[in-house]
CSV table of C-alpha atoms and ligand atoms in Angstrom, one decimal:
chain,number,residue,atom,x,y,z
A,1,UNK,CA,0.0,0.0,0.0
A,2,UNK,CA,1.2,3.2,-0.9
A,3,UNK,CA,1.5,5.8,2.2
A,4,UNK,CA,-0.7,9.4,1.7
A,5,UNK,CA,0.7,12.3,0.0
A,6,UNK,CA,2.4,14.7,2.5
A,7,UNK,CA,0.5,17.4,3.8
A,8,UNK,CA,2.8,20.1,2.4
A,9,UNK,CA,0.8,23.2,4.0
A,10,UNK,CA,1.4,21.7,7.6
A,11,UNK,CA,5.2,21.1,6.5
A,12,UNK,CA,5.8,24.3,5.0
A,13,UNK,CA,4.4,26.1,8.0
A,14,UNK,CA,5.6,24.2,10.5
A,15,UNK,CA,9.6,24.2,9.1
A,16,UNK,CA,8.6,27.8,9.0
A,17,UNK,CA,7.8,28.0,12.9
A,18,UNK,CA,10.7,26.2,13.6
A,19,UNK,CA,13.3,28.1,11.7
A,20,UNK,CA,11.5,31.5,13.0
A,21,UNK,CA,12.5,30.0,16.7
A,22,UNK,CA,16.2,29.6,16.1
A,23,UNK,CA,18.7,31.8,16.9
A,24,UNK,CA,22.3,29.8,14.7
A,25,UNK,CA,21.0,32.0,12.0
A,26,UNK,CA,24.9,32.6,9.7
A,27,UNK,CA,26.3,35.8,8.8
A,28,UNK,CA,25.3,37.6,5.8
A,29,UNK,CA,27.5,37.7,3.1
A,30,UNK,CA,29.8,40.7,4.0
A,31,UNK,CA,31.8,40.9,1.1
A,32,UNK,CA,29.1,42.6,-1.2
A,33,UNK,CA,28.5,45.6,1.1
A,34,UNK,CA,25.0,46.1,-0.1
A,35,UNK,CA,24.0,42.0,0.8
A,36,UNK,CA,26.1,42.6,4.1
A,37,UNK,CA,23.3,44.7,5.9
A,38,UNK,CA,20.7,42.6,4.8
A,39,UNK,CA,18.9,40.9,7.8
A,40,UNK,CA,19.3,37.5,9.1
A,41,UNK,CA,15.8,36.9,11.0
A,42,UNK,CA,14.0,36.8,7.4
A,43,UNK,CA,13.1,33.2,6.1
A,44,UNK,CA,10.9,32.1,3.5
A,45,UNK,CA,10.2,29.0,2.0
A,46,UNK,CA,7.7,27.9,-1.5
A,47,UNK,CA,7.2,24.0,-2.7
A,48,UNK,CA,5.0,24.3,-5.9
A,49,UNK,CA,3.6,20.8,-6.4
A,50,UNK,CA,3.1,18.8,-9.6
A,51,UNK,CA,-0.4,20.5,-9.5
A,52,UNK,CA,1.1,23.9,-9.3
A,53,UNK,CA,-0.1,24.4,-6.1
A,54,UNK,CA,2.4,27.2,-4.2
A,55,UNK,CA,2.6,25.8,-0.4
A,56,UNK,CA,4.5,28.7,1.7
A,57,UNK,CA,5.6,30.2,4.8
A,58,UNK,CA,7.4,32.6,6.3
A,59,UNK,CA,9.0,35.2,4.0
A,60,UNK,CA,8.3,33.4,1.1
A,61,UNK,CA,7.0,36.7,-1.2
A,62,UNK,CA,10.1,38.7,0.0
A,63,UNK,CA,12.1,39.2,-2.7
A,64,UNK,CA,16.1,39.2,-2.3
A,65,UNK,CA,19.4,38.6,-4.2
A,66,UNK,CA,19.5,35.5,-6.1
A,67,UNK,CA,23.1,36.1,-6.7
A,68,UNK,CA,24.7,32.5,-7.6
A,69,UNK,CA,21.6,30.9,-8.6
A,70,UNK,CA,21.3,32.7,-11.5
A,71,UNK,CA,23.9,30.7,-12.7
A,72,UNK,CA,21.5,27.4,-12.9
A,73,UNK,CA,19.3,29.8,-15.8
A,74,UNK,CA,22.5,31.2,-17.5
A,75,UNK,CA,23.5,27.8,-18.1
A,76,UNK,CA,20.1,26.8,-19.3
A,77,UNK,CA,19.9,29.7,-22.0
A,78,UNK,CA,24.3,28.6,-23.0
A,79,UNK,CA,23.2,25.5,-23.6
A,80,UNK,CA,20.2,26.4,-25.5
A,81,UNK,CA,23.0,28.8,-27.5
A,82,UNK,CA,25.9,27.0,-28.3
A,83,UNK,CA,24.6,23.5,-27.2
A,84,UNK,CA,27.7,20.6,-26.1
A,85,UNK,CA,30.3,22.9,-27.1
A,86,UNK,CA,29.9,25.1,-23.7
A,87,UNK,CA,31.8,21.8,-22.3
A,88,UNK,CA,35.1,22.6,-24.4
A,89,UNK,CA,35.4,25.4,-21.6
A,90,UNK,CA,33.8,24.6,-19.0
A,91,UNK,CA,34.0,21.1,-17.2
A,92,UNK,CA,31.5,19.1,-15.3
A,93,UNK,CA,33.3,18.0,-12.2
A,94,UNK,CA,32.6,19.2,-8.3
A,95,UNK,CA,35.8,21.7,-6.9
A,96,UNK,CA,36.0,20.6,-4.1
A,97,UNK,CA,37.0,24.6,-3.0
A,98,UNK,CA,35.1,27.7,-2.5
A,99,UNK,CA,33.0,29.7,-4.9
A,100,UNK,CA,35.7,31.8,-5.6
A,101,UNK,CA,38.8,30.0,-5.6
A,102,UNK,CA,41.5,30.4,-8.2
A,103,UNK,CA,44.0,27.6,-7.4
A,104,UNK,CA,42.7,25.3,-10.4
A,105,UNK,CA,42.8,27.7,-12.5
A,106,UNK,CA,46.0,27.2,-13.4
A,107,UNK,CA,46.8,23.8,-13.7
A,108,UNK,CA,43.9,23.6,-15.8
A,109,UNK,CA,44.9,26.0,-18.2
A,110,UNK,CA,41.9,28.4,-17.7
A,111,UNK,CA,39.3,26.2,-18.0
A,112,UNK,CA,36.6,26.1,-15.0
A,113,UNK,CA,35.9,23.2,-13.4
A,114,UNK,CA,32.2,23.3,-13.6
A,115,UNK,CA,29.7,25.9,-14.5
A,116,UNK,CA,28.4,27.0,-10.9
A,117,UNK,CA,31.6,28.1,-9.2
A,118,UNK,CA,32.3,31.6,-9.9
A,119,UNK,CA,35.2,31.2,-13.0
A,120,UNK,CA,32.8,28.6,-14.5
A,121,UNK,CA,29.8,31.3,-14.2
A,122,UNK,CA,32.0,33.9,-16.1
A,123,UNK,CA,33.0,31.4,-19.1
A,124,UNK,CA,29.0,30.8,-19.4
A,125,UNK,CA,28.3,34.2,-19.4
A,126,UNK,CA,31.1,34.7,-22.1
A,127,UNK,CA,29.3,32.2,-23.8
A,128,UNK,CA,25.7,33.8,-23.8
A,129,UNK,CA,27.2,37.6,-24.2
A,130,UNK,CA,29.3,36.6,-27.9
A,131,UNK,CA,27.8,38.4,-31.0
A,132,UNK,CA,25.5,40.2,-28.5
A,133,UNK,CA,25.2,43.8,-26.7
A,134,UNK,CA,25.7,43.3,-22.8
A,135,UNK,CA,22.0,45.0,-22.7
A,136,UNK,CA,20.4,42.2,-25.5
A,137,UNK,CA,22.0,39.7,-23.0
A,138,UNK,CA,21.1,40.7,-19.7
A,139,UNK,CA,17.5,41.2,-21.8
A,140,UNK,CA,17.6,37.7,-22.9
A,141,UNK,CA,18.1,36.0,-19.3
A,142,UNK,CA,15.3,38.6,-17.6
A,143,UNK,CA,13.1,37.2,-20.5
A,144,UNK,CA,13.8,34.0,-19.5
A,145,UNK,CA,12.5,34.3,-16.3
A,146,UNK,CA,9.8,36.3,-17.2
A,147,UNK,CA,8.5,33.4,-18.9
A,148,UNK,CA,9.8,30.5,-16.9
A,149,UNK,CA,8.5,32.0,-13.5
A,150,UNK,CA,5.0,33.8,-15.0
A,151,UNK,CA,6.2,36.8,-13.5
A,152,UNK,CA,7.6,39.9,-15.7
A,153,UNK,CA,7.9,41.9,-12.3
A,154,UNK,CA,11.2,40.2,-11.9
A,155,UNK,CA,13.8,42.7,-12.2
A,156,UNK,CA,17.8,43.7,-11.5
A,157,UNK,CA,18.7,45.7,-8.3
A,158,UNK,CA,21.1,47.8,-9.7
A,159,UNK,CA,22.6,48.9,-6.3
A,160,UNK,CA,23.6,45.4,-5.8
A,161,UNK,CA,25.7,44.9,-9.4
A,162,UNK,CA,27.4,48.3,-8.6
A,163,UNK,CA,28.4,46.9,-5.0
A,164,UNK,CA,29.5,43.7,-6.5
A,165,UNK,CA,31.4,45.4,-9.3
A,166,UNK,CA,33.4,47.9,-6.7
A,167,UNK,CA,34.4,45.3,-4.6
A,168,UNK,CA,34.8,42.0,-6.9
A,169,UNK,CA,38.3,42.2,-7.0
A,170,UNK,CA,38.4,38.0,-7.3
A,171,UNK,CA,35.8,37.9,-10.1
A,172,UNK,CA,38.2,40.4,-11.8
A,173,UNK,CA,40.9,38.5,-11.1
A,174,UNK,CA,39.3,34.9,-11.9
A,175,UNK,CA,37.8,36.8,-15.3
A,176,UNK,CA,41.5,38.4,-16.4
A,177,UNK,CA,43.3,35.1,-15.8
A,178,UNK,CA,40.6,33.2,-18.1
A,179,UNK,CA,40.9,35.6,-20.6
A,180,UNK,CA,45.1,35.3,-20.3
A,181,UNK,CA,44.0,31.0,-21.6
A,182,UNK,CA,41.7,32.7,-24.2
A,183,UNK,CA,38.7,31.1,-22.6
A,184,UNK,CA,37.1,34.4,-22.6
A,185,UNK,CA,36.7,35.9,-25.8
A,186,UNK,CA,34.7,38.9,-25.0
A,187,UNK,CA,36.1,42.0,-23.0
A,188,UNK,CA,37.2,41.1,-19.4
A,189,UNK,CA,34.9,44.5,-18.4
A,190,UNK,CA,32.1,43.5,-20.5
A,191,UNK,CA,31.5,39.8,-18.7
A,192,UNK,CA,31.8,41.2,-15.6
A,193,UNK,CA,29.4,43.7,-16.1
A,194,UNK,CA,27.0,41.0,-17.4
A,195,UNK,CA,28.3,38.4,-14.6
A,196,UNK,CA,27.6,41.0,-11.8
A,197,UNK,CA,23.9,42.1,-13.1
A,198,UNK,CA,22.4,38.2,-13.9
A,199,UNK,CA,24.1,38.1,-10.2
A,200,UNK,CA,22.3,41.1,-8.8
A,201,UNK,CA,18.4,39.8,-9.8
A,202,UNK,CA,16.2,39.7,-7.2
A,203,UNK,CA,12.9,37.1,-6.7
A,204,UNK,CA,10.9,35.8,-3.8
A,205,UNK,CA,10.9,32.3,-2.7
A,206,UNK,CA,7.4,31.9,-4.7
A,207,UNK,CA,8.8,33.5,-7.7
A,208,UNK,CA,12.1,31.2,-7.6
A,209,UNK,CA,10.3,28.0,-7.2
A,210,UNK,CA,8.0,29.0,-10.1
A,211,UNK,CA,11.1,29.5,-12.5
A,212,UNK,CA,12.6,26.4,-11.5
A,213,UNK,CA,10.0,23.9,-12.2
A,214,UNK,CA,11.2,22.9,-15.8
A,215,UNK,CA,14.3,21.7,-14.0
A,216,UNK,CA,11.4,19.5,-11.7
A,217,UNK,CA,9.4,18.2,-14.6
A,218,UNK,CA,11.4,17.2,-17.1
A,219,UNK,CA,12.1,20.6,-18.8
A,220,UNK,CA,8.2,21.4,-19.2
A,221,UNK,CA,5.8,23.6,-17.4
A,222,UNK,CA,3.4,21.0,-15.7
A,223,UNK,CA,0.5,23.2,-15.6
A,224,UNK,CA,0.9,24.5,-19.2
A,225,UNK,CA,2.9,21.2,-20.6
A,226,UNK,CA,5.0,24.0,-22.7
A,227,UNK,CA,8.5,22.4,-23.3
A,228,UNK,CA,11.1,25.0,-22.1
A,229,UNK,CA,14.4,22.8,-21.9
A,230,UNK,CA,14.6,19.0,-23.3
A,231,UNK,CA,14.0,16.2,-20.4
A,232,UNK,CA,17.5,15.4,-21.0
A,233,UNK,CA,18.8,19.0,-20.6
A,234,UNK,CA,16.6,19.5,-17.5
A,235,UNK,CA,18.4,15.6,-16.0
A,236,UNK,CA,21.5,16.4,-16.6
A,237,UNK,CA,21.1,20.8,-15.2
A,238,UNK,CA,20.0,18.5,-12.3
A,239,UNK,CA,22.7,16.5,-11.7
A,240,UNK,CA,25.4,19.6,-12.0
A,241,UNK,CA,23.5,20.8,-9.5
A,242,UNK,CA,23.1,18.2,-6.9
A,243,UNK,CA,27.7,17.8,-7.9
A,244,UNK,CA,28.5,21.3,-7.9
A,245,UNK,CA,25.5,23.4,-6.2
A,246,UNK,CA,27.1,24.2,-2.9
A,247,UNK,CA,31.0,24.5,-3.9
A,248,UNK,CA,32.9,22.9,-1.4
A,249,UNK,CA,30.0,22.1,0.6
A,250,UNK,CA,27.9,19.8,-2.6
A,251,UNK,CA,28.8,16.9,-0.4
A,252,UNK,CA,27.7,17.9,2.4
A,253,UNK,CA,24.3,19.2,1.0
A,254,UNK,CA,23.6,15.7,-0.8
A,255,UNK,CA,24.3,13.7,1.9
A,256,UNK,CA,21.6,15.7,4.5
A,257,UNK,CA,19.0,16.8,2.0
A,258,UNK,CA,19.8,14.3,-1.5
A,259,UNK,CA,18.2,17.2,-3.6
A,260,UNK,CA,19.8,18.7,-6.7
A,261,UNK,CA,20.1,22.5,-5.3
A,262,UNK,CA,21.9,25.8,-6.4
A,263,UNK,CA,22.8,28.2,-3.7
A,264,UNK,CA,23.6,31.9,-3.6
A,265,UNK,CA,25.5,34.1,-1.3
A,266,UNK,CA,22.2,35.9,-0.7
A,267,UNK,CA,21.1,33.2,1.3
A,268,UNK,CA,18.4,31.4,-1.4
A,269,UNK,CA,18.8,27.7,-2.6
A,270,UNK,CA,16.6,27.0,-5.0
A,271,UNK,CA,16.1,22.5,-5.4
A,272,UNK,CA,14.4,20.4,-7.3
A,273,UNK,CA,12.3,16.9,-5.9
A,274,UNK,CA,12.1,15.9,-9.5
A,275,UNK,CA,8.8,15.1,-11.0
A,276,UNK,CA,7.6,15.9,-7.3
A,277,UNK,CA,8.0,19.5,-6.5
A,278,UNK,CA,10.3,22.6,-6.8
A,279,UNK,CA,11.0,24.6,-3.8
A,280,UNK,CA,12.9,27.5,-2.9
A,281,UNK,CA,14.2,28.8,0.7
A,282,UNK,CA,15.9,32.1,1.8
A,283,UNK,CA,17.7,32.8,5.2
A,284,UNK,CA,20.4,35.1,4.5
A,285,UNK,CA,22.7,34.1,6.9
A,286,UNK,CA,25.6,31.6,5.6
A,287,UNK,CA,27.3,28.8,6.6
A,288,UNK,CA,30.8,28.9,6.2
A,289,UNK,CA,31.0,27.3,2.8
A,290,UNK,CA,28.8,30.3,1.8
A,291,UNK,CA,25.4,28.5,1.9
A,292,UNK,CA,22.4,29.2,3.4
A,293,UNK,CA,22.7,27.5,7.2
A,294,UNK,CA,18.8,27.7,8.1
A,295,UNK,CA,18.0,27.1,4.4
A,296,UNK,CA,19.7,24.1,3.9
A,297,UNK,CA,18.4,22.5,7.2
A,298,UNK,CA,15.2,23.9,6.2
A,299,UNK,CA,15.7,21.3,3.3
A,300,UNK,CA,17.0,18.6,5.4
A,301,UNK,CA,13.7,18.7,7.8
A,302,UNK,CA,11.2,18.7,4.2
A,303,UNK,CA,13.2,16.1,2.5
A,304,UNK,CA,13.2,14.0,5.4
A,305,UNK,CA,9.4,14.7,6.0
A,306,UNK,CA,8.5,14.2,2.6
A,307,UNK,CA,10.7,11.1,1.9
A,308,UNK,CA,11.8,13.3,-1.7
A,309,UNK,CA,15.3,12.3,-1.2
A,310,UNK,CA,16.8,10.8,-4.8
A,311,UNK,CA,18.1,8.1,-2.9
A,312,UNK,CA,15.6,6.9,-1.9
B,401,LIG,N1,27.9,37.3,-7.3
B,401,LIG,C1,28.6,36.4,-6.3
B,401,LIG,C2,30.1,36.4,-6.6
B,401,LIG,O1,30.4,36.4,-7.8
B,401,LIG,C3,28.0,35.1,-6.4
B,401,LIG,C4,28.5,34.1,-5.4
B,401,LIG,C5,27.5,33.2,-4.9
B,401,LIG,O2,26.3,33.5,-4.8
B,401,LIG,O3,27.8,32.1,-4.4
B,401,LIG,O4,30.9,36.3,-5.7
């Protein structure tokens, strides 16, 4: 006999409750000074269902800075672009370091390890702004999630890309050495500028999990059954994520919650229970692998509520 559907209302607001209650809450990412003052005792948290019904709690209309999750849609649209050939300068494996490390950079001749840490970002973006005004580009992506999430409210915080570009002195860095291998081939300036903006977008819970359910159902809208990405695309988006989602802390993630999930350093994971449901969760303070601490064990307590872990 199969066991009853989860009551996802109950779950949602009672991980909610319990998150509200605690006080190991991180620190805020202090190295973009505009995300460094944002507060800690916010948290939100959306599961859309197969039926496209939004379960929330907490903060989850609030919107804030999806900063490295973008990276999960700008990899959608490269691939869409320039299909397997992204992989000649990007690679597929976990780090194993931080977001913004630079040590491999070199013994692998310039060539990012995988498309989520923050060299790996930069080459996709390089990828997506070729032939293309930085404006068309940053156009295409909000488009994107115009459409994806049903929401053209979705916008860029422009005070959060100028922080980011004033202090990003390791993006620059990661970006010149790149372009030294001749993986870059547009202006160092240019896919920065682009990099920092995709960065800077800003979306609730609600509106996050509603842009990442292709990745949940096989590359379609479930309510609409419109095909954004192939099933195969969306299976194997998935599996980056659940390798490379959280840096140096991917193990860590799939071994407590065994979701595919992409973080940011604004405190947002957005993960994918595939065919099941896709949620989203925000707690700005960070762990110190730069992940959400209250969102990932936010995820821990609704995977193991749920039973959605892949493994079963
Ligand atoms: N925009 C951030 C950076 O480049 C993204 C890092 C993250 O969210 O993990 O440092």
């Amino acid at each position: 006999m199969s066991s009853p559907p989860p009551d996802l209302d109950l779950i949602v607001r009672e991980i909610a409750a319990e998150m509200r209650l605690r006080t190991d809450r991180g620190e805020a990412a202090k190295y973009i000074p505009e995300l460094a003052g944002v507060d800690v005792n916010q948290f939100g948290l959306a599961v859309i269902d197969r039926e496209g019904v939004v379960h929330k709690g907490g903060d989850a209309d609030v919107p804030f800075s999806i900063q490295s999750i973008s990276k999960v849609f700008t990899l959608t649209l490269a691939l869409g672009l320039v299909g397997d050939r992204l992989w000649k300068r990007v690679g597929r494996e976990p780090s194993g370091d931080p977001f913004n490390s630079i040590v491999q950079l070199e013994h692998e001749r310039g060539i990012p390890r995988n498309p989520f840490i923050n060299a790996g970002a930069i080459a996709v973006t390089d990828a997506l702004l070729s032939g293309h005004q930085p404006k068309e580009t940053l156009g295409e992506i909000l488009r994107f999630l115009h459409f994806v999430a049903e929401d053209p409210s979705i916008r860029m915080d422009e005070a959060v890309a100028a922080s980011e570009k004033r202090t990003g002195f390791r993006n620059f860095a990661l970006a010149n050495y790149m372009k030294s291998f001749g993986v870059l081939e547009n202006p160092v300036e240019l896919a920065l500028g682009v990099y920092f903006h995709h960065c800077s977008i800003a979306m609730s819970c609600i509106q996050l999990a509603m842009a990442g359910r292709y990745l949940a159902y096989g590359g379609r809208n479930p309510t609409t059954g419109l095909s954004v990405i192939s099933a195969e695309r969306a299976r194997r988006i998935n599996a980056l994520m659940l390798t490379c989602g959280h840096y140096d802390g991917s193990g860590e993630f799939a071994y407590r919650v065994g979701l595919p999930g992409k973080s940011g350093v604004g405190g947002g994971i957005l993960a994918v229970a595939p065919g099941r449901a896709s949620i989203a969760v925000w707690a700005p303070g960070l762990d110190r692998w730069g992940n959400s601490h209250l969102g990932r064990i936010a995820l821990e307590h609704l995977a193991k509520r749920t039973g959605w872990s892949i493994f079963g």
